[in-house]
Structure formats: structure tokens, C-alpha cells
């Protein structure tokens, strides 16, 4: 009875699931992750500082005994509860744990880290920390081999003592190094709020808040000092002290689990050692194994204990088996340890006591936890990035290549994320030899359903009757599909006729070459090895299939099979003509529609099913699925089905790739949608415009054009081979393939290229983009001709000449710029405006900051002096002898400096002169942008060419006393001529001349920091240098004079052509200076709206007028309304508008529409709308004092920061219950309970 009871308890789950199955993974952006990482680092740093500042007595307890009361004690650890004092009243319950634990820091961290929900459950079961349910909701940073203890995530935990209470926390673990080199392990759990995480209050669960940070320091060689500080808000209504005390006591009891973490670390190492010895499952089996012994295959000393070598007598010491080494041991030499694992349901935790020999236990205890942890990262469901960084980086490089390139290979396409999910699924694990419901392996119930569904969708997609047609979806690709048809339906050396390769056919349709050296015919494909093939050709005059010649050849050759379809034939197929010739000669008719199957399925191409006996296809070209094949066959008295099925398996292939078949099924569902039909129509239109544009440029298209998705381009009139154009296009990130054309002497030196539109159409390219593609191809051919004329016709010399050609480099830049402006199907690539997230914050000393401020002052004074030396005409224009005008807008003119000497290259320089209507304060209010958000809005409104930006380090912030003074180090990215970024020290402010004149300035001067990475590879962003100084002075009332001087180094080796292109792009950007006053007025308008509206940006950007009408009283809506400006009374049919500023009615004549811009809640997207205002409000805004508004903005910001700082201090010191509702950041996706 005792034994059976023990067995039932042994297998009983220790941790029932309660609510975790109701929680979905969090959806967080990259910015959210960055904010979470920053929050974790800030809190850990703060706790380390608090730890070092803590005063301890001689016994290791807090020195201030009046403040800390000991409430629990176990082994070398003590738990203290904070008490209120007269000086510091206690606002929130707080606990602290102090003590030492025997072990090493790595062992402790090995136990602390639990990177998955399963690991959390096992850990909680063994250390008994009070958690009854848990789940990892989102991973921010995962452990890697080089740093296996670092993990940042968002987690949910449920506690049951004294009542059900859950927490949603930001969790962070790792080992930090202090300034003096001390290694400190940490574990942070800090409550944050996500709207995505539901409340379980209706189930009696209280959502609590806590901030707990545990720190671990290697005190001696064998001991670890432990410090834990926690603050708690139990959200108990009415501040019930009894409930709080009970909850605190429960937490204190749970904290007694800290000494058990070393034991848990040893158990983890035991489990991992058993896992590596493939013994884990047998050890954790649910049946008791006490008293049983399974001897080794060859025990070293039968009947003797491994450790003490004593023999086992008939009535002597009971024998046991060590669960690691599997050797027999006696009871005295065995050690029992509780081990745990998840049950098959992945929820319940099974605990067992198992025996180990003392030698194995000793070895496990002494092993270093760091290698263990690194190995576990690799083996336990590690990502590819963790397990094999080399392959991961190569795949990322290929993603980047595809993103930056123009993919024009007709047989390639970009499949969907859904198909990729199938290809990377668990289906790749399963063998399924045979056909559905007739497999040679078991466990294929689900696999059969998938394959049958794929067959059904294939027949439905092509409109086929399942009684008349069948389909095999197992071929690995198109070539095996074709060969399976040949071997299944033909005998060896039967005759086949297919389209000749130079005419647009495929190798699998039969092709021979002749070797002059060996004086023998060579069969290029297996089709020509095992069967006799006679290719038919296209007409030399039209490029179309010569059916008259085909009929004549077929009558003589008497083929057993005629193959129609090809891989480089740009016209539709006359299947009726093929059917007649096949019938006249008793031949089977097979169609290989691999290239245009996507056109057939959408009825944008003639269908072969009405005429052919067999139809084969691949699934990854115009069909846009995975790389696989299908064979369609008629079901009739000829019995094609069993012969083809047997030819596929077992004759040709092994087990089918069911992950591919699932991908085919997923794609066959997509091809039946209206969106896919629109895609196919677009790719045909793109092919036609591409062919027409190239033809208009004087190039020769085989057959004169195209009816499908590809063109065959004959380059022989230009004297260029397809191989050379393919090589050069590879260099400029255009991928196409050389292709034989009719009349070529050898397929090895083809005279043309094949160009297709499916892939780029999948990326969203339309006719306008393909006109640009045609222009790129035209430039590529002209470059080929120039390089060939200079280097000769040898391909090796041609490649060397192309690599050094500047035109090739520029074409590559242009191609990259077009390609990266479109998204990638199936996977995400960081667009150029996402690079800022890869930049670190600069760490510079105070001395360096002072030097940079001094540099800005020196450069500003220098530019003030240089301003008066510029040669200017009486009209205020630059002297044309020194300056060439490039751009003008309103009263702004941009000039380029003329070279002073032809012998010496000069640094490219631009000059802007002009004036703006307004005052100096308005201009400076527009220029100052101290944050990334304000910079983003400014760029959007002024169109200054900046597509991404980041403040790397603030040196001098604007203040209420000097609101226009700002010094910072900024990164900015431009992408007009080609992607180029700058790292600059930027300074703005107002200075005074010797005569007391106020002069506004804006300096941007390039500086270099080793901490800032280059983005030249893989993003193609060149790092430039510049020094620009803008000066503004108020000459007369209502007018500001502008002077801007800029010097540029584009890092292009003084290439005059590239420098001119870049300078013209910058000159265009400089025209944004004329919009500064307009932008200042818009900023003032937005500020006024924010002050007048409690709904802030949401109110400003509200699209519906009804939202505003609700704010007006019913009386105001019902009474007769007059225009605020002209006082005209509105009739029933008159249109009236409400001014967004004063909220009064205005008529259309007195209404002025103005553009307003604010940031969306994601803090990245700029929302832009045109809103109606009355003329008096616009006039008031235009004349309002910009300096006073800037000061008011800063004053409110300081007040908000003070409140946030106070709130932050309260969170770290005493997560106040009263302030819980205001624990919210500006980030829209989560609330930080600080």
C-alpha cells in the first residue's frame, strides 16, 4: 500500500496549468524591444548602485536596524522587511534578502536563467518559489553561445499564496562587470503593463506590481554573496494591511528558495549529462525502477560495485544502477537526487528520485556551468543564429543580395511567407514513401490528409474533372517530373521530339552537342542518354515554331512522344496543331508548362489540358510556390496513373518531401484568388512594356515581343555575348541569364539573354519601374560595348575591365536605390530608414564634450568672418565669376563654387544666399530640433532630403533661458543621388556681433567616432563628410537674410561626375530653407492646438468632423450660427466649417486650410492632414512670439520630466499604489510600471 501510494505521488503533476494557455505572444516592435532593453539596463544599474551604497553591520545584516526587521532565516540567508520611520514613512511594502550561498557565480546564474516556459516550470517545481503557472510572452534578447546567461523577456507568473495573484514583468538576467572589474550576476523582474495581456480578475486573480532585482557576487572562491531587493504593490482595495502582510510573508517564504538554486543548478547539469548520454527518457519513465537493474552490454567487473568494488552477495548489499554511467553500485556508494522533466503535455512537471554514483555526482558538481550553459543553448531548440552563426550570416547575406538586386531570371520568383512556413515546418521530419493510404511507413495519417488536399487543390485550380484527370504531387522538381513520365510511359530508346534548346526548349526535352576534340556526339541530358531525341526548331525568319517542318520531321522520325512547352519561348502555344501532328504519327503529347503554369491557372494563357495526354510543371516559377514539380495525367483505358506513380516512386525517387507538398497546397489556394490573377496580368503587362522599351532603343527581341512573362533578347547585332552581359549585370546587382538564340554555333557561347518579370512583379514593380529597368539594361549593354572595345573580347579581360569601370559602380548604386525602395515578399529586410536602430548611443567624456563645444564656437565665428568676404553683387547675388547658380526658389538662390585651378581638384562647395519673410525667432524656432521625433517632423515638412536620423549624444540641451541653444552629435541619412550618411556635431543658437546684432546660426560639421559602424556593406550606404554653417540675421522688420556655406567630401576619389550628381541633389535639398518660416508657423499652430485640446495629437489628426461636434453643446448646435469672420448667417443648405483652433464656425470664404503634422503613437510615422482654420486665428499664430512658445514648451517638458523623475524614484524606492495608474510611458504598445 505504501509503495503504490508513493508511485501515485511520484507521477503526480506538481504544477497545474491555470491561465497560461489563454495568453498569446506579445506583438512588439523593434523600438519596443529597444525601450525594454534600455529600461532593464537602467534598473539593473540603479540596483547595483543601491547595493554598493548599502551599509552592513558586522553580522552581514543591515546597519540600520530601526528600518529593517528580520522576518525569515535559512542557512546563510536572511530576509528583512522594511519598516516605516519618522523621517521616512513607508509608502509601499519592501523586502530585502542578504546572505551567502556555497557555490560559484556561474553555477548560480546557470540555475537562474530559464529562457523558456518549460524551463520556468521545471525550475519552479524544484526550487519551490511559489509560482503555480507561468509563460514567456515575448523574447527581447536570447542567450547566445558567447553569452549564455543573458536573456531579456516579458513573462507572466501566477502565485497562489495567500491568494491568486499574477504579475506581468520585464525579466532580465546576465553578468555585468563593474568599473573595477567585479563580475555581478543579476536577475531583474520589473512589472510592466501591456494592453495585449488580459486580466483574470473575473477568475479571482489580482494583477500585482513588483520590482525585484537579485544580485550575485563571487565573495570567495567557494561562496556567492546574494542581495535581493523587492518592492510590491498588491493592488488590494482599501489598503488592507492584513492582506499585504500575508502576501509579504508568503513572498518571504518563497525567497527562502534562493539557497536551493545551487542545488537546482546541479540538477540541471545532471539532466543535461543524462540527456547527452541518451538516458533521460528512460530515467524519467513513469514506472518505478527501484530494485531493477539493467546491466551494461559489457560490464567491466560483473557483480562488483563500480565505486567500492564490493561484490553483491545473495543477501548482501542491494544493488542500484547509476542513471548517468549505467553501471552497478551499492547503496552506500549511491546518492539520490530529485530530477524533473515536463510530462508529454508540456505543462505538468514530473519529479522523480533517482540514484547516481558518487563519482558521477562529484564530476557533475565540479564541472563548469558556463560550458554547460553554452552547450545547452546550442542543443535545446537553438536558433540557427545560435547554433551555426556562419550559415546564419550566409543566409542573411543572401537575403540582402536578393533585396538589393533586380531579379530578372524568368525561372525565379519570390515565394510567400506562408510557403516558407511550410518548408521550415515539422513536416520535413517525416518519411512517407508511397501514396496516400498506401505508405511503407506508419504515422502518416496527417501526411495523407495534406497530400490528398494538395491533389484536390491542383485539380480544382486548373479546372480539371477528377474522374478524367489525376495528379502526382511528389516530384522534387520539373526535371524529375519529366524523366518520370519518360520512364513510366516509354521504353528505353523510344523516340522523343522536343523544342531545340537554342529555339527556347529545355534540356530535359532532349539535346545533343558535338565534340570536335573527341569527334563524338554528346548527350547533354539523361533524356538523350536513355531515349532517342530529335529536336524541332523555330522558323529562322519569324522565330515562331515551324509546324510545317515539325510535321515533316515527325512523319519521318515517328516519335513515341512529342513534347510541347519550353523555357525560353516568349509566345503562346498552338496545342491543336501539336495534337494533330501527334495523332498523325501515333505519338503521345506531353506539355511541359513549367514556366507559364501561373498564366495557365489564371486563364491568361492557352490551356494545354484540352489537347495533351500528360502535363508537367514546376511550382516555383510563375506559379510562385515552393521548388517542386507536379505531373497531371489523363485517367483512361491507357492506364497512365499506376505507371507514372511507380515511375516517381520507387523507380526514381525515395520518400516524398511532404514539407514541399504542403507548400504546393498553400500556394494552390493562393492562385485561385483575384489578387493572384491581378498579379499575373501585371507580370504580362510588365513583360510587354519591357520588350517595347528595349525595342524602341534599337534592340532585337526574338519573335519581336512576348505573349507571356519573358523575353528572349538577341545581342548579336550589338556584338556582345550573353555571357558578358550576364557578368556585367551581376556586378551591378541585376540577375538575368545568358541564353542560346537561334543561329548560335554553340550553346556554351550564347548570343542572347533571357529576361523575365515574375520576381520583380512579386515585389510590386509595375510598368513605370520596368521602363527604368529597361534603361538600366540599356546602360549595361553600352557599358559592355565600351569595356569590350577597351579590353578586348576575352571574357577574363572583360571582367577585369568592368571591375574598375566607374560607370559600373554608378549603375550599381542606381540599381540598389531602386531595388531597396521595394519590400521583399516572404521575409523582411531593413529598409534604409530602419538603419538608425543599429546605431549605439555614444559614450564620450566631459572633456571631449567641452572640446566639441569649443570646436562649434570656433567654426561659427570663422563662418561669421567669412560671410562678409563672399563676393556679392549690388542685387545681393553671388559673383558669377566665382559662383555658378544651380537652383533658385522664391528669393533663395543656390550656387556652386567654380574651380579656381584646373590643375588642382578643389573640395566641392555650395553657397546659398537669399531672404525669407518673417523674423529671426521664427527661423530659429523652425531650425531647432533637439529630438529624433522633432527632426522627423521637420524633415517631413521642409523636405530636406533626410530619410532617417538619430541623436547619438546630447551635449547642450535647450533651456528656458536659451530655448534655441542646442549642441549634439547627430547621424543623418540621405538617399537622393545614392544612399549617404553623415555623423556631425550640430549646434544651433543666437549669437551677437561686435555691434550687438543678433545672428542665428546652425552648424553641421562632420566628426568621426570609432563606436559608430559603417553601413557600406550590406546596406550600400557611403559615409560622407561635410561642414555646413547657416547664418540668419534680421535685416528689416519682417525679413530675414540667409547665408549658408557648405563643403563636402563624398568619398568618391574626386570623381567629377559623381560629385556633380551629389552636389545637384544637395542643392535641391537646400531649397527647403525657403520653407523654414512656413514650418515655424505650422509648429506654432500645432502648439496652439495642443494647448486648446485635451486630446492632444489624436484630436489634431481626427478625421471625422463629428468628433469635434461632440465637444459643442446642444444649444450651440441648434441655434442659428454665424461666421466668426464675416458674420454671415448660415442657412440650412450653407456649408459651414469649424475652426480647429477657436472651435467657432467659419464660412468657406473665410476658411484657410493649413497642413499640420504630428507623430503617430508609434513615434515613427508622421501623420499629415490639412485642417481648416479661420483667418483671425492664422493671423494670431503668425504674429505670436516664437521664442515665448519655445520657452513654454521647454517649461512644460521640464515639469513632465520632474514628474517622471519623481515617479521613477518612487518606483525604485516604493512602487506606490496611489501612482499605479500613472505608470505609463509615451510608447503606445506597453506601459512601464515604474
Coordinates of N, CA and C in Angstrom, one line a residue, residues 677-812:
X677 N -4.6 36.6 -59.8 CA -4.9 36.8 -61.2 C -4.4 38.2 -61.6
X678 N -4.6 39.2 -60.7 CA -4.1 40.6 -61.0 C -2.6 40.6 -61.1
X679 N -2.0 39.8 -60.2 CA -0.5 39.6 -60.3 C -0.1 39.1 -61.7
X680 N -0.7 38.1 -62.2 CA -0.3 37.5 -63.5 C -0.6 38.5 -64.6
X681 N -1.7 39.2 -64.5 CA -2.0 40.2 -65.6 C -0.9 41.3 -65.5
X682 N -0.4 41.7 -64.3 CA 0.6 42.7 -64.2 C 1.9 42.2 -64.7
X683 N 2.3 40.9 -64.5 CA 3.6 40.5 -65.0 C 3.6 40.4 -66.5
X684 N 2.4 40.1 -67.1 CA 2.4 40.1 -68.6 C 2.5 41.5 -69.1
X685 N 1.8 42.5 -68.5 CA 2.0 43.9 -68.9 C 3.4 44.4 -68.7
X686 N 4.1 44.0 -67.6 CA 5.4 44.4 -67.4 C 6.4 43.8 -68.5
X687 N 6.1 42.5 -68.9 CA 7.0 41.9 -69.9 C 6.8 42.7 -71.2
X688 N 5.6 43.1 -71.6 CA 5.3 43.8 -72.8 C 6.0 45.1 -72.8
X689 N 5.9 45.9 -71.7 CA 6.5 47.2 -71.7 C 8.0 47.1 -71.7
X690 N 8.5 46.1 -71.1 CA 10.0 45.9 -71.1 C 10.5 45.6 -72.5
X691 N 9.8 44.7 -73.2 CA 10.1 44.4 -74.6 C 10.0 45.6 -75.5
X692 N 8.9 46.3 -75.3 CA 8.7 47.5 -76.2 C 9.8 48.6 -76.0
X693 N 10.1 48.8 -74.7 CA 11.1 49.9 -74.4 C 12.5 49.5 -75.0
X694 N 12.9 48.2 -74.8 CA 14.1 47.8 -75.4 C 14.1 47.9 -76.9
X695 N 13.0 47.5 -77.5 CA 12.9 47.5 -79.0 C 13.0 49.0 -79.4
X696 N 12.3 49.9 -78.7 CA 12.4 51.3 -79.1 C 13.8 51.9 -79.0
X697 N 14.6 51.2 -78.2 CA 16.0 51.7 -78.1 C 16.9 51.0 -79.1
X698 N 16.3 50.2 -80.0 CA 17.1 49.6 -81.1 C 17.6 48.2 -80.9
X699 N 17.1 47.5 -79.9 CA 17.5 46.2 -79.7 C 16.5 45.2 -80.3
X700 N 17.0 43.9 -80.5 CA 16.3 42.9 -81.2 C 15.7 41.9 -80.2
X701 N 14.4 41.8 -80.2 CA 13.7 40.7 -79.4 C 13.3 39.6 -80.3
X702 N 13.7 38.4 -79.9 CA 13.3 37.2 -80.7 C 11.8 37.1 -80.7
X703 N 11.2 36.9 -81.9 CA 9.8 36.9 -82.2 C 9.2 38.3 -82.2
X704 N 10.0 39.3 -81.9 CA 9.5 40.7 -82.0 C 8.8 41.1 -80.7
X705 N 8.7 40.3 -79.7 CA 8.0 40.7 -78.5 C 7.7 39.5 -77.6
X706 N 6.6 39.5 -76.9 CA 6.2 38.4 -76.0 C 4.7 38.4 -75.7
X707 N 4.2 37.1 -75.5 CA 2.9 36.9 -75.1 C 2.8 36.4 -73.6
X708 N 3.9 36.3 -73.0 CA 3.9 35.7 -71.6 C 4.8 36.5 -70.7
X709 N 5.5 35.9 -69.9 CA 6.3 36.5 -68.8 C 7.7 36.8 -69.1
X710 N 8.2 36.4 -70.3 CA 9.6 36.5 -70.6 C 9.9 37.1 -72.0
X711 N 11.1 37.6 -72.1 CA 11.6 38.0 -73.5 C 12.9 37.3 -73.7
X712 N 13.1 37.0 -75.0 CA 14.4 36.4 -75.4 C 15.1 37.5 -76.3
X713 N 16.2 38.0 -75.8 CA 16.9 39.2 -76.3 C 18.2 38.8 -77.1
X714 N 18.2 39.0 -78.4 CA 19.3 38.7 -79.2 C 20.3 39.9 -79.2
X715 N 21.5 39.6 -78.7 CA 22.5 40.6 -78.5 C 23.6 40.6 -79.6
X716 N 23.4 39.7 -80.5 CA 24.5 39.6 -81.6 C 24.6 40.9 -82.4
X717 N 23.5 41.6 -82.7 CA 23.7 42.8 -83.5 C 24.6 43.9 -82.8
X718 N 24.6 43.8 -81.5 CA 25.5 44.8 -80.8 C 26.9 44.2 -80.6
X719 N 27.2 43.0 -81.0 CA 28.5 42.4 -80.9 C 28.8 42.0 -79.5
X720 N 27.8 41.8 -78.7 CA 28.1 41.4 -77.3 C 27.5 40.0 -77.1
X721 N 28.2 39.2 -76.3 CA 27.7 37.9 -76.0 C 26.8 37.9 -74.7
X722 N 25.9 36.9 -74.6 CA 25.1 36.8 -73.4 C 25.9 36.6 -72.2
X723 N 27.0 36.0 -72.3 CA 27.9 35.7 -71.1 C 28.4 37.0 -70.6
X724 N 28.8 37.9 -71.4 CA 29.4 39.2 -71.0 C 28.3 40.1 -70.3
X725 N 27.2 40.2 -70.9 CA 26.1 41.0 -70.3 C 25.7 40.4 -69.0
X726 N 25.6 39.0 -68.9 CA 25.3 38.4 -67.6 C 26.3 38.8 -66.5
X727 N 27.6 38.7 -66.9 CA 28.7 39.0 -65.9 C 28.6 40.5 -65.5
X728 N 28.4 41.4 -66.4 CA 28.3 42.8 -66.0 C 27.1 43.1 -65.2
X729 N 25.9 42.5 -65.6 CA 24.7 42.7 -64.8 C 24.9 42.1 -63.4
X730 N 25.6 41.0 -63.2 CA 25.9 40.6 -61.8 C 26.6 41.6 -61.0
X731 N 27.6 42.3 -61.7 CA 28.3 43.3 -61.0 C 27.5 44.5 -60.5
X732 N 26.4 44.8 -61.3 CA 25.6 45.9 -60.9 C 24.3 45.5 -60.2
X733 N 24.2 44.2 -59.8 CA 23.1 43.7 -59.0 C 21.8 43.5 -59.8
X734 N 22.0 43.2 -61.1 CA 20.9 42.7 -61.9 C 21.2 41.3 -62.3
X735 N 20.2 40.4 -62.0 CA 20.4 39.0 -62.3 C 19.5 38.6 -63.4
X736 N 20.2 38.1 -64.5 CA 19.5 37.5 -65.7 C 20.4 36.4 -66.1
X737 N 20.0 35.6 -67.1 CA 20.8 34.5 -67.5 C 21.0 34.5 -69.0
X738 N 22.3 34.2 -69.4 CA 22.6 34.0 -70.8 C 21.8 32.9 -71.4
X739 N 21.4 33.0 -72.7 CA 20.6 32.0 -73.3 C 20.9 31.9 -74.8
X740 N 20.9 30.7 -75.3 CA 21.1 30.5 -76.7 C 20.0 31.0 -77.5
X741 N 20.3 31.6 -78.6 CA 19.3 32.0 -79.6 C 19.5 31.3 -80.9
X742 N 18.5 31.3 -81.7 CA 18.5 30.6 -83.0 C 19.7 31.1 -83.8
X743 N 20.5 30.2 -84.3 CA 21.7 30.6 -85.1 C 23.0 30.5 -84.4
X744 N 22.9 30.4 -83.0 CA 24.2 30.2 -82.3 C 24.9 29.0 -82.7
X745 N 26.2 29.1 -82.8 CA 27.1 28.0 -83.1 C 27.2 27.0 -82.0
X746 N 27.2 27.5 -80.7 CA 27.3 26.7 -79.6 C 26.5 27.2 -78.4
X747 N 25.9 26.3 -77.7 CA 25.1 26.7 -76.5 C 26.0 27.2 -75.4
X748 N 27.3 26.9 -75.5 CA 28.3 27.3 -74.4 C 28.6 28.8 -74.6
X749 N 28.5 29.4 -75.8 CA 28.7 30.8 -76.0 C 27.5 31.4 -76.6
X750 N 26.4 31.6 -75.8 CA 25.1 32.0 -76.3 C 25.2 33.5 -76.7
X751 N 24.4 33.8 -77.7 CA 24.3 35.2 -78.2 C 23.2 36.0 -77.7
X752 N 22.5 35.5 -76.7 CA 21.4 36.3 -76.1 C 21.3 36.1 -74.6
X753 N 20.3 36.8 -74.1 CA 19.9 36.6 -72.7 C 18.4 36.5 -72.6
X754 N 18.0 35.8 -71.5 CA 16.6 35.6 -71.2 C 16.2 36.5 -70.0
X755 N 15.1 37.3 -70.2 CA 14.7 38.2 -69.1 C 13.3 38.0 -68.8
X756 N 13.0 37.8 -67.5 CA 11.6 37.6 -67.0 C 11.1 38.6 -66.0
X757 N 9.8 38.6 -65.9 CA 9.2 39.7 -65.0 C 8.6 39.1 -63.7
X758 N 8.4 37.8 -63.5 CA 7.7 37.3 -62.3 C 8.2 37.8 -61.0
X759 N 9.5 37.8 -60.8 CA 10.1 38.1 -59.4 C 9.9 39.5 -59.1
X760 N 10.2 40.5 -60.0 CA 10.1 41.9 -59.7 C 8.6 42.3 -59.6
X761 N 7.7 41.6 -60.3 CA 6.3 41.9 -60.2 C 5.8 41.4 -58.8
X762 N 6.4 40.4 -58.3 CA 6.0 40.0 -56.9 C 6.5 41.0 -55.9
X763 N 7.5 41.8 -56.2 CA 7.9 42.9 -55.3 C 7.1 44.2 -55.5
X764 N 6.2 44.2 -56.4 CA 5.4 45.4 -56.6 C 5.7 46.2 -57.8
X765 N 6.7 45.8 -58.6 CA 7.1 46.6 -59.8 C 5.9 46.6 -60.8
X766 N 5.7 47.8 -61.4 CA 4.7 48.0 -62.4 C 5.4 48.6 -63.7
X767 N 4.6 49.0 -64.6 CA 5.2 49.4 -65.9 C 6.2 50.5 -65.8
X768 N 5.9 51.5 -64.9 CA 6.9 52.6 -64.8 C 8.2 52.1 -64.3
X769 N 8.2 51.2 -63.3 CA 9.5 50.7 -62.9 C 10.2 49.8 -63.9
X770 N 9.5 49.1 -64.8 CA 10.1 48.3 -65.8 C 10.7 49.2 -66.9
X771 N 10.1 50.4 -67.1 CA 10.8 51.3 -68.0 C 12.2 51.7 -67.5
X772 N 12.3 51.9 -66.1 CA 13.6 52.2 -65.5 C 14.5 51.0 -65.6
X773 N 13.9 49.8 -65.5 CA 14.7 48.5 -65.6 C 15.3 48.5 -67.0
X774 N 14.5 48.8 -68.0 CA 15.0 48.8 -69.4 C 16.1 49.8 -69.6
X775 N 16.0 50.9 -69.0 CA 17.0 51.9 -69.1 C 18.3 51.4 -68.4
X776 N 18.2 50.7 -67.3 CA 19.4 50.1 -66.7 C 20.0 49.1 -67.6
X777 N 19.2 48.3 -68.3 CA 19.7 47.3 -69.2 C 20.4 47.9 -70.4
X778 N 19.8 49.0 -70.8 CA 20.4 49.7 -72.0 C 21.8 50.3 -71.5
X779 N 21.9 50.8 -70.3 CA 23.2 51.3 -69.8 C 24.2 50.2 -69.7
X780 N 23.7 49.0 -69.3 CA 24.6 47.9 -69.1 C 25.2 47.4 -70.4
X781 N 24.3 47.4 -71.5 CA 24.8 47.0 -72.8 C 25.8 48.0 -73.3
X782 N 25.6 49.2 -73.2 CA 26.5 50.3 -73.6 C 27.8 50.2 -72.9
X783 N 27.8 49.9 -71.6 CA 29.0 49.7 -70.8 C 29.7 48.4 -71.3
X784 N 29.0 47.4 -71.7 CA 29.7 46.2 -72.2 C 30.4 46.5 -73.5
X785 N 29.8 47.3 -74.3 CA 30.5 47.7 -75.6 C 31.7 48.5 -75.3
X786 N 31.6 49.5 -74.4 CA 32.8 50.3 -74.1 C 33.9 49.5 -73.5
X787 N 33.6 48.7 -72.6 CA 34.6 47.9 -71.9 C 35.2 46.9 -72.9
X788 N 34.4 46.3 -73.7 CA 34.9 45.3 -74.7 C 35.8 46.0 -75.7
X789 N 35.5 47.2 -76.1 CA 36.4 48.0 -77.0 C 37.7 48.3 -76.4
X790 N 37.7 48.5 -75.0 CA 38.9 48.9 -74.3 C 39.8 47.7 -73.9
X791 N 39.1 46.6 -73.6 CA 39.9 45.4 -73.0 C 40.0 44.2 -74.0
X792 N 39.2 44.2 -75.0 CA 39.3 43.1 -75.9 C 38.1 42.1 -75.7
X793 N 38.0 41.1 -76.5 CA 36.8 40.2 -76.5 C 37.0 39.0 -75.5
X794 N 38.2 38.8 -74.9 CA 38.3 37.7 -74.0 C 37.5 38.0 -72.7
X795 N 36.8 37.0 -72.2 CA 35.9 37.2 -71.1 C 36.7 37.6 -69.8
X796 N 37.9 37.0 -69.7 CA 38.7 37.3 -68.5 C 39.1 38.8 -68.5
X797 N 39.6 39.2 -69.6 CA 40.0 40.7 -69.7 C 38.8 41.6 -69.6
X798 N 37.6 41.1 -70.1 CA 36.4 41.9 -70.0 C 36.0 42.1 -68.5
X799 N 36.1 41.1 -67.7 CA 35.7 41.1 -66.3 C 36.6 42.1 -65.6
X800 N 37.9 42.0 -65.8 CA 38.9 42.9 -65.2 C 38.6 44.4 -65.5
X801 N 38.3 44.6 -66.8 CA 38.0 46.0 -67.2 C 36.7 46.5 -66.5
X802 N 35.7 45.6 -66.4 CA 34.4 46.0 -65.8 C 34.6 46.3 -64.3
X803 N 35.4 45.6 -63.6 CA 35.5 45.8 -62.2 C 36.1 47.2 -61.8
X804 N 36.9 47.8 -62.7 CA 37.5 49.1 -62.4 C 36.7 50.2 -63.1
X805 N 35.6 49.9 -63.8 CA 34.9 51.0 -64.5 C 34.0 51.8 -63.6
X806 N 34.1 53.1 -63.6 CA 33.3 54.0 -62.8 C 31.8 53.9 -63.2
X807 N 31.5 53.7 -64.4 CA 30.1 53.6 -64.9 C 29.4 52.4 -64.3
X808 N 30.2 51.3 -64.1 CA 29.6 50.1 -63.5 C 29.3 50.4 -62.0
X809 N 30.1 51.1 -61.3 CA 29.9 51.4 -59.9 C 28.6 52.3 -59.8
X810 N 28.5 53.3 -60.7 CA 27.4 54.2 -60.6 C 26.1 53.5 -60.9
X811 N 26.1 52.6 -61.9 CA 24.9 51.8 -62.3 C 24.5 50.9 -61.1
X812 N 25.5 50.4 -60.4 CA 25.1 49.6 -59.2 C 24.4 50.4 -58.2

